[in-house]
PDB file of C-alpha atoms in Angstrom:
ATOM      1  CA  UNK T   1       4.682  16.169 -15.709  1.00  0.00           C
ATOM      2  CA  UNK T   2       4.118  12.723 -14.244  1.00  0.00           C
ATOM      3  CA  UNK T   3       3.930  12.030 -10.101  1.00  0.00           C
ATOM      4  CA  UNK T   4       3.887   8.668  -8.009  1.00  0.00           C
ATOM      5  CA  UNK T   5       1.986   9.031  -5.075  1.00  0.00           C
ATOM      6  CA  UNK T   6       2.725   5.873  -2.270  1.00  0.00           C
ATOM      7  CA  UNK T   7      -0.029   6.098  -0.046  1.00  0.00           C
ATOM      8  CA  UNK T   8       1.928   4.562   3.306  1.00  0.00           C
ATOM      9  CA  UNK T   9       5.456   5.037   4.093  1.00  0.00           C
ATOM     10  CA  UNK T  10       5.476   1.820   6.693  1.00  0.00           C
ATOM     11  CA  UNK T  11       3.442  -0.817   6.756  1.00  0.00           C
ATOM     12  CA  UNK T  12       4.215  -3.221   9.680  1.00  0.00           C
ATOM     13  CA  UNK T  13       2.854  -7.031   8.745  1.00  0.00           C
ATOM     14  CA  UNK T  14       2.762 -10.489  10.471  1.00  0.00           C
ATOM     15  CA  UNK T  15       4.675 -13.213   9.026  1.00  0.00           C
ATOM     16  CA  UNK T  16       2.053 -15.558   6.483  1.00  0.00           C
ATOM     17  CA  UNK T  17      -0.262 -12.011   6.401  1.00  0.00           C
ATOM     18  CA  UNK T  18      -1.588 -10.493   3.319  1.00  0.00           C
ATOM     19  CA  UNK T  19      -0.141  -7.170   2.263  1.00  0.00           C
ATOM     20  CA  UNK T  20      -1.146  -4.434  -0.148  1.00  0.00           C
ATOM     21  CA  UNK T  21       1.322  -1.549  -0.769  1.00  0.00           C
ATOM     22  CA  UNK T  22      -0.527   1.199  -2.511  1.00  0.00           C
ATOM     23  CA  UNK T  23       0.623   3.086  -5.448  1.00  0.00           C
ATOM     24  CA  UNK T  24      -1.132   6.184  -7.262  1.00  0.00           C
ATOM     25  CA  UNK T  25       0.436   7.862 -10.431  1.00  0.00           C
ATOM     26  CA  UNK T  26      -0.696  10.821 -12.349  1.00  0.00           C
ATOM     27  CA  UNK T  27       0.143  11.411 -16.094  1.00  0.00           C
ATOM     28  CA  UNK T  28      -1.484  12.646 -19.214  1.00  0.00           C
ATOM     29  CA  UNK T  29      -0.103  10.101 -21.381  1.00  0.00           C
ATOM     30  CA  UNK T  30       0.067   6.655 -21.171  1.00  0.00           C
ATOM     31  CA  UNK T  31       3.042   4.993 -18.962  1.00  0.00           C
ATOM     32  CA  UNK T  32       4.981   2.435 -17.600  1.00  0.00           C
ATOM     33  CA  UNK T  33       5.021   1.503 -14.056  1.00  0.00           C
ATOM     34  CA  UNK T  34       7.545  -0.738 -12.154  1.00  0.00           C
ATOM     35  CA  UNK T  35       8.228  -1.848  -8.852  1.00  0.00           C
ATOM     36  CA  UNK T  36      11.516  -1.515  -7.192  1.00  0.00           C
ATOM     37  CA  UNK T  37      12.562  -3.191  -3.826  1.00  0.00           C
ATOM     38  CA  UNK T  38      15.813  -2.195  -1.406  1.00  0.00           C
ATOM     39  CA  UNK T  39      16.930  -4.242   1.281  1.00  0.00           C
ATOM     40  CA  UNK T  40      19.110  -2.724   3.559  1.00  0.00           C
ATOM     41  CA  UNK T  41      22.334  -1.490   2.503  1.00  0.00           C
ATOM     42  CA  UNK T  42      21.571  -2.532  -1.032  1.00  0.00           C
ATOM     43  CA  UNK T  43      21.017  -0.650  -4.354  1.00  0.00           C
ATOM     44  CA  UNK T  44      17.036  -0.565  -5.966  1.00  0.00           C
ATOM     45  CA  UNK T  45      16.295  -3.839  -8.013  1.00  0.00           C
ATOM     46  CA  UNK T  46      13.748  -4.159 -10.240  1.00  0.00           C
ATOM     47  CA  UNK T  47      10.407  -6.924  -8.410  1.00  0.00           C
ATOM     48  CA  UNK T  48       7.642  -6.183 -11.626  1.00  0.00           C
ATOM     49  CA  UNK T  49       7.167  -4.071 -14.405  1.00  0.00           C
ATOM     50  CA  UNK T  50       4.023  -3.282 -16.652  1.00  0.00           C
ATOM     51  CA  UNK T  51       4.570  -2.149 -19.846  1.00  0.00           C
ATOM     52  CA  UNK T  52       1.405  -3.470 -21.777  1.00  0.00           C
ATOM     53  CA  UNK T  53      -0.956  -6.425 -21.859  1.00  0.00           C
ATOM     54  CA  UNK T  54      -2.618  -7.923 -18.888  1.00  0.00           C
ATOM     55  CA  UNK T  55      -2.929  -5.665 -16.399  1.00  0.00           C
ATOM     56  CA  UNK T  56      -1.977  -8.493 -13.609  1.00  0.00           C
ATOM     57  CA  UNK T  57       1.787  -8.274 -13.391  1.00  0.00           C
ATOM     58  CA  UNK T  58       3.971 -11.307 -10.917  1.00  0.00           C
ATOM     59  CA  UNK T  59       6.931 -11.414  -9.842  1.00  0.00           C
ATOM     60  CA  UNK T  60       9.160 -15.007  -9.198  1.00  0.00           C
ATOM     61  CA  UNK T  61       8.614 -14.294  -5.120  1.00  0.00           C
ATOM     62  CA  UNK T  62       4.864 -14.064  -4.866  1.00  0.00           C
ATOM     63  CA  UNK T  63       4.197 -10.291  -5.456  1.00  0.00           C
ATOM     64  CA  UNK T  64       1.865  -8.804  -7.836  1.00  0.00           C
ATOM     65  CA  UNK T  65       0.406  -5.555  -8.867  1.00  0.00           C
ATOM     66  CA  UNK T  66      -2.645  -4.814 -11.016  1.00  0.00           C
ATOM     67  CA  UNK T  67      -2.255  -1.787 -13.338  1.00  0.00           C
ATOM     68  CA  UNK T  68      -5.885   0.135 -13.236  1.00  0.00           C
ATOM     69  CA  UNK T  69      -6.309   2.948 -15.993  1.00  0.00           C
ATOM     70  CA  UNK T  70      -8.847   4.566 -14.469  1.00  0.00           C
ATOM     71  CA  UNK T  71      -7.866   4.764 -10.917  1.00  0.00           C
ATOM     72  CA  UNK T  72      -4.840   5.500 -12.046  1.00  0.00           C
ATOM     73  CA  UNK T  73      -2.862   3.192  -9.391  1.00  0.00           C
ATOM     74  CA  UNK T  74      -0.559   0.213  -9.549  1.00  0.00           C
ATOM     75  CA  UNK T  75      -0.889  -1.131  -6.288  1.00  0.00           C
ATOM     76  CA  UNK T  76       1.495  -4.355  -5.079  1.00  0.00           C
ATOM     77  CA  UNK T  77       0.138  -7.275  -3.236  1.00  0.00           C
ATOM     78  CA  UNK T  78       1.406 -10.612  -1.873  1.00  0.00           C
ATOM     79  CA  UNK T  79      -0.925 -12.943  -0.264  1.00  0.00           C
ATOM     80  CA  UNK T  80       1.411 -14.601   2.376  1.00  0.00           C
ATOM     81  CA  UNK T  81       4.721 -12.964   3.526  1.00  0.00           C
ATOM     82  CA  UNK T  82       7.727 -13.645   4.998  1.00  0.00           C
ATOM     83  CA  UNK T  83      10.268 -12.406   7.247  1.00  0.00           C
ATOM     84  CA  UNK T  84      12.887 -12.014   4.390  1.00  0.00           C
ATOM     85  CA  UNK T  85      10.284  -9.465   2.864  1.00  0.00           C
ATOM     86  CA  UNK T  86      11.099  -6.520   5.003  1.00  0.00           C
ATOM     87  CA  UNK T  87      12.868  -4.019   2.631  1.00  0.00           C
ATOM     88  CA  UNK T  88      11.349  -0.540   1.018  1.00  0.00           C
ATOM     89  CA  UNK T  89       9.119  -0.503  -1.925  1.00  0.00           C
ATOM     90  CA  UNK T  90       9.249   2.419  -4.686  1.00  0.00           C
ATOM     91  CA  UNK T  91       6.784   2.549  -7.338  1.00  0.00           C
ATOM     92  CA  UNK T  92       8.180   4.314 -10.427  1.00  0.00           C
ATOM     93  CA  UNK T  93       6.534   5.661 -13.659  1.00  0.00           C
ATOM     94  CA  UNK T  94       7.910   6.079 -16.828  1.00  0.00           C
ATOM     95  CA  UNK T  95       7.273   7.316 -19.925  1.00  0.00           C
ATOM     96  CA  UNK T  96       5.141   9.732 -20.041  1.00  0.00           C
ATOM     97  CA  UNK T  97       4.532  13.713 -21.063  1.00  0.00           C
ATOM     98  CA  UNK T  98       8.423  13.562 -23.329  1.00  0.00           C
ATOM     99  CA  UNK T  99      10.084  12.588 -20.081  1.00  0.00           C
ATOM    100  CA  UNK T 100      10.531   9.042 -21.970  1.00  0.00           C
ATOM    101  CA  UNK T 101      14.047   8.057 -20.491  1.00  0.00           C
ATOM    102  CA  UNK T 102      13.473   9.431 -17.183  1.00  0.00           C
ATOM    103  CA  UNK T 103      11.542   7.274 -13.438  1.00  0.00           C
ATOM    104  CA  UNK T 104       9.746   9.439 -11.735  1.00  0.00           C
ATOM    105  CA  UNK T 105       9.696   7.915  -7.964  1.00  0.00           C
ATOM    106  CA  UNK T 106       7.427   7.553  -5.071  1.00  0.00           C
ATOM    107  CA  UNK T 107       8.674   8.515  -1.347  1.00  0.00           C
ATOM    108  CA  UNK T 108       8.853   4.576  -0.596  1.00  0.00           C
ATOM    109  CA  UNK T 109       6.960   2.211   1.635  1.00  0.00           C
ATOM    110  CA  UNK T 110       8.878   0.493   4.377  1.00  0.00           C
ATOM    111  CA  UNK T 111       7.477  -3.487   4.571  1.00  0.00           C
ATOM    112  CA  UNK T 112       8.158  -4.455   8.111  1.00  0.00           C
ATOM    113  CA  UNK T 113       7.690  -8.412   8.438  1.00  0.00           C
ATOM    114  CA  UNK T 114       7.041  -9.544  12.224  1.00  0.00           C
ATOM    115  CA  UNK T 115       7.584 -13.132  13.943  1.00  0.00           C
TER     116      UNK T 115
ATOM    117  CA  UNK J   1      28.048  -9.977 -13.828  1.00  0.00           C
ATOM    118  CA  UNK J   2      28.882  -6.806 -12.326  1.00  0.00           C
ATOM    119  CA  UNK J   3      26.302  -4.859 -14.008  1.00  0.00           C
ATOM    120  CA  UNK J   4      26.622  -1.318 -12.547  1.00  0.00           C
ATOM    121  CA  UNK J   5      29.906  -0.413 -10.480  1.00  0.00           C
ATOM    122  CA  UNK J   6      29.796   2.226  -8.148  1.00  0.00           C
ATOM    123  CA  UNK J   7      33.200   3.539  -6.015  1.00  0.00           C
ATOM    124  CA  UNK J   8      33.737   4.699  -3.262  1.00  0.00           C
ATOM    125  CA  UNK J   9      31.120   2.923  -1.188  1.00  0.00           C
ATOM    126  CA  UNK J  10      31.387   5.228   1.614  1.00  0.00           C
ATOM    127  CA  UNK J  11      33.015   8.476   1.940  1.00  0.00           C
ATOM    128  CA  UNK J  12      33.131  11.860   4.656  1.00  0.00           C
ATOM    129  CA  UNK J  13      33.943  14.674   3.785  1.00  0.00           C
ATOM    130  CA  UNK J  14      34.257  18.472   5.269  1.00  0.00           C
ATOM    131  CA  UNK J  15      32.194  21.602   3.965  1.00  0.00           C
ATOM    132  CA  UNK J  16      34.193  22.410   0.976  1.00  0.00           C
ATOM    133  CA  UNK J  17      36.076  20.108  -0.370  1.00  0.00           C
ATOM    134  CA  UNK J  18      35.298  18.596  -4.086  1.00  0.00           C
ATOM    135  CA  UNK J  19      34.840  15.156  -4.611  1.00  0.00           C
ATOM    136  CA  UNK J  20      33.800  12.791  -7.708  1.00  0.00           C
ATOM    137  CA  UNK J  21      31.669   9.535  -7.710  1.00  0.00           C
ATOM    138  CA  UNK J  22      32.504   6.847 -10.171  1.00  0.00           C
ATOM    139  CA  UNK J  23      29.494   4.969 -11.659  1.00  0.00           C
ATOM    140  CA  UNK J  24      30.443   2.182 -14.353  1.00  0.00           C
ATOM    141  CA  UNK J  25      28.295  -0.507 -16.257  1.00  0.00           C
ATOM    142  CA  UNK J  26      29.481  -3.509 -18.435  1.00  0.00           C
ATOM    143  CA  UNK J  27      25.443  -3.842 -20.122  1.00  0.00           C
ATOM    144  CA  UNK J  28      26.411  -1.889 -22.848  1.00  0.00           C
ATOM    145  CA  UNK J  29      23.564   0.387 -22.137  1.00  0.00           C
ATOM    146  CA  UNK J  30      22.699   4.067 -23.455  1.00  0.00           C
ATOM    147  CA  UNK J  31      21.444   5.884 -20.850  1.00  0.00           C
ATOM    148  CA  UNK J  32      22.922   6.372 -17.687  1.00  0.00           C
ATOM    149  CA  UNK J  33      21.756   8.077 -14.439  1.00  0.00           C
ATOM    150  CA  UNK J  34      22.330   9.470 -10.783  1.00  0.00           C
ATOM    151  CA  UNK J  35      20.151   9.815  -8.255  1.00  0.00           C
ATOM    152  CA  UNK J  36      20.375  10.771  -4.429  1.00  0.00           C
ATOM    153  CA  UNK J  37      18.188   9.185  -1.985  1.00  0.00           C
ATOM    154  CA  UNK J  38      17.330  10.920   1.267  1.00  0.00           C
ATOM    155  CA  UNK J  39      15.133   9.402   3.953  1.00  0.00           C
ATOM    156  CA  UNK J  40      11.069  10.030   3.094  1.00  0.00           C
ATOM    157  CA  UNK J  41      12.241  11.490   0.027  1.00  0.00           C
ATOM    158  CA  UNK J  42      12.511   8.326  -2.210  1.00  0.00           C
ATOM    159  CA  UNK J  43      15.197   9.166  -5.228  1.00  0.00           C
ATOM    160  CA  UNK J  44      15.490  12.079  -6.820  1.00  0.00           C
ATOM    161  CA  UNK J  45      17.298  12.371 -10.172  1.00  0.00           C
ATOM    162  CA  UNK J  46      20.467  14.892 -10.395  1.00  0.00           C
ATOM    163  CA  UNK J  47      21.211  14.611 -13.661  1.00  0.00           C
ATOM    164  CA  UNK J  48      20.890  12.205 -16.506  1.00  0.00           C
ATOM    165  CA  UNK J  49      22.211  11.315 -19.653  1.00  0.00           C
ATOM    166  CA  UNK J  50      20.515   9.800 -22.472  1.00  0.00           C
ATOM    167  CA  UNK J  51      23.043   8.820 -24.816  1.00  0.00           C
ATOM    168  CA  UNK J  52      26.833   9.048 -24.741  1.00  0.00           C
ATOM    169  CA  UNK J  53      27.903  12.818 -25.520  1.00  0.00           C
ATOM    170  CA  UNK J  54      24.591  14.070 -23.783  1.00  0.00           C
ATOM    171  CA  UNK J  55      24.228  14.900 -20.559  1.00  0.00           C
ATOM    172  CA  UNK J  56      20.943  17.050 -18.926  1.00  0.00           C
ATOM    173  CA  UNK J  57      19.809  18.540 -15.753  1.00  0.00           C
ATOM    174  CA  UNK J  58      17.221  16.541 -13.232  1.00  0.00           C
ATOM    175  CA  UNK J  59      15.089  17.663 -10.579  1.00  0.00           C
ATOM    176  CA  UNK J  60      18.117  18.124  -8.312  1.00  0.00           C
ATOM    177  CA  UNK J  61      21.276  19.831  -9.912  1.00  0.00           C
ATOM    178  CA  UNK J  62      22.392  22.540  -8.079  1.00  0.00           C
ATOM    179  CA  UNK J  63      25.998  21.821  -6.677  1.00  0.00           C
ATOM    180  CA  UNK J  64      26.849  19.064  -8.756  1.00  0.00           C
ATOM    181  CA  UNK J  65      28.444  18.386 -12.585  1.00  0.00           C
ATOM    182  CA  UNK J  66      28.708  15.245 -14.190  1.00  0.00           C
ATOM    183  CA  UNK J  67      30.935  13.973 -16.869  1.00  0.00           C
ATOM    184  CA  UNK J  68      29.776  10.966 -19.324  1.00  0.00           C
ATOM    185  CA  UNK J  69      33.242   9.906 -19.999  1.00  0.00           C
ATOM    186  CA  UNK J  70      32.369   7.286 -22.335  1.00  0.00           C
ATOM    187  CA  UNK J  71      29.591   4.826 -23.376  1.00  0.00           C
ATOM    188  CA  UNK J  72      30.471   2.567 -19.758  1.00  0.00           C
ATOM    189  CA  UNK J  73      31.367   5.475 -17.152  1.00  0.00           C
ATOM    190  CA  UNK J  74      29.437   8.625 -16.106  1.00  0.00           C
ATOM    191  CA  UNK J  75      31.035  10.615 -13.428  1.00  0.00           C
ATOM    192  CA  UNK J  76      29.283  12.641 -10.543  1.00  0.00           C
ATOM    193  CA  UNK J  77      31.290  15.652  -8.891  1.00  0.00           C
ATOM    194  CA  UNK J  78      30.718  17.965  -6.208  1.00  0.00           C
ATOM    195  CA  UNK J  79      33.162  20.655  -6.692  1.00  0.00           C
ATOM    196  CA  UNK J  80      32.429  22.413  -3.106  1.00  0.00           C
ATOM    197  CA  UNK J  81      30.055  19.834  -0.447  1.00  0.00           C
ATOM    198  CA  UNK J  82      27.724  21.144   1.688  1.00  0.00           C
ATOM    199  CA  UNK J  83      26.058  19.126   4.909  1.00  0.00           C
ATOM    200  CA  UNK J  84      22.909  19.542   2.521  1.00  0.00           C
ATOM    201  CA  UNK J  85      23.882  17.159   0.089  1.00  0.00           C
ATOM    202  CA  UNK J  86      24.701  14.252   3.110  1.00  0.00           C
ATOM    203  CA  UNK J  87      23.061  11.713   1.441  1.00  0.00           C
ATOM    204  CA  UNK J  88      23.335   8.185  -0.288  1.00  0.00           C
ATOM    205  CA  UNK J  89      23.754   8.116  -3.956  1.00  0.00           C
ATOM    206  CA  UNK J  90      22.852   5.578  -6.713  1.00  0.00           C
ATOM    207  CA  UNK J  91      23.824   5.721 -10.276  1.00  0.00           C
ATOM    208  CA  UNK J  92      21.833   3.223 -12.552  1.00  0.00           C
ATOM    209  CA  UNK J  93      22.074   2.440 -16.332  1.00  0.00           C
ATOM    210  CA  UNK J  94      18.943   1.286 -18.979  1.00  0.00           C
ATOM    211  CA  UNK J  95      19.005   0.680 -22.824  1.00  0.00           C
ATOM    212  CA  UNK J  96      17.367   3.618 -24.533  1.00  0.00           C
ATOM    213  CA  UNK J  97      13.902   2.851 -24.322  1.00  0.00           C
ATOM    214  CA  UNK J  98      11.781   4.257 -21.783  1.00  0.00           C
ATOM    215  CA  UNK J  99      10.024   1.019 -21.171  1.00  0.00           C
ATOM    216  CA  UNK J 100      13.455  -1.130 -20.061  1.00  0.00           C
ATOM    217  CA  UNK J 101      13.840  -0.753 -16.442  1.00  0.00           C
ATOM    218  CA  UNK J 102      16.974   0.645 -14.979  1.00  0.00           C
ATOM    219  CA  UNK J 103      19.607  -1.108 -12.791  1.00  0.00           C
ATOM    220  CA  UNK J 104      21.043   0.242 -10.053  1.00  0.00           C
ATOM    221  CA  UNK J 105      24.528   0.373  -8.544  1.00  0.00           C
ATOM    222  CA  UNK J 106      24.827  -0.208  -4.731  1.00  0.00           C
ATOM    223  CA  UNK J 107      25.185   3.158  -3.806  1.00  0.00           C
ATOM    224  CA  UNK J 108      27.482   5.621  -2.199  1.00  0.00           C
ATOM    225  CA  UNK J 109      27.084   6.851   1.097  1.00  0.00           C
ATOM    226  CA  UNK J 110      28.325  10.313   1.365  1.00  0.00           C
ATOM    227  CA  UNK J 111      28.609  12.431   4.385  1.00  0.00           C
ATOM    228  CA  UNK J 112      29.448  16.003   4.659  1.00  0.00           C
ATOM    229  CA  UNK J 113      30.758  17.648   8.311  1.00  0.00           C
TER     230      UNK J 113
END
């Protein structure tokens, strides 16, 4: 069975601060990990994937997330942010242990962006 | 593009009466999905299916059925609500493979008095 661990459910920012939303998966076969964002009222869509390669993944809006085999976490990160980045974050994981059309989800982070 | 259609966007209902969810995609995709999201719960998968003609349990099933009606539609039904499954609900859609990510409907937000 495969898990997604989010290590904060809010994390309350300045505007033009850094943020790091932490991710943590567990699986006994390899995976894919993605990155899902929700804005209020809205369905899930999809910010970065990693499905093989270089382990630094971006997105077009300034996020990215380094895939780490051996910590086993996927963690997002955007070096300036802006107001219109408030939303909740889900890491997902894919893939593995014969689950292979299945996303296993984290709980969520809530990004709150502040003047 | 309308991608994945979900309908109605909002809906009560009392303890006990049935309802169905619509979920439709125009990606010609394979596998199609709902979930219910609750708050600090992220989304939990109901019940899935893989192909058209397949349908399987998720981690939450109890109290539901689902119907995939074709290759675009795959139907959600609660046959008797409970306040318990208050909730909002997202179907989403992906080509077979496990590494294509899935796309999402807007949701349905369902409440049971």
């Amino acid at each position: 069975a495969q898990s997604v661990t989010q290590l904060d459910s809010q994390v309350p920012v300045f505007e033009e601060a850094p943020v790091e939303l932490r991710c943590n998966y567990s699986s006994s076969v390899s995976v894919y990990l993605f990155w899902y964002v929700q804005y209020p009222n809205q369905g899930l869509q999809l910010l970065l994937k990693y499905l093989s390669g270089s382990t630094l993944v971006k997105s077009i809006n300034g996020f990215e997330a380094e895939f780490n085999k051996s910590q086993t976490s996927f963690h997002l990160r955007k070096p300036s942010v802006h107001i219109s980045d408030t939303a909740e974050y889900f890491c997902a994981v894919s893939g593995g242990g014969g689950s292979n059309y299945k996303l296993t989800f984290g709980k969520g982070t809530l990004l709150t962006v502040n003047p | 593009n309308a991608g994945v259609t979900q309908t109605p966007k909002f809906q009560v209902l009392k303890t006990g009466q049935s309802m169905t969810l619509q979920c439709a995609q125009d990606m010609n995709h394979n596998s199609m999905y709902w979930y219910r999201q609750d708050p600090g719960m992220g989304l939990r998968l109901i019940y899935y299916s893989a192909s058209e003609g397949t349908t399987d349990k998720g981690e939450v099933p109890n109290g539901y059925n689902v119907s995939r009606l074709n290759k675009r539609e795959f139907s959600l039904r609660l046959e008797s609500a409970a306040p318990s499954q208050t909730s909002v609900y997202f179907c989403a859609s992906t080509l077979r493979d496990s590494n294509q990510p899935q796309h999402f409907g807007d949701g349905t937000r369902l409440s049971i008095l």
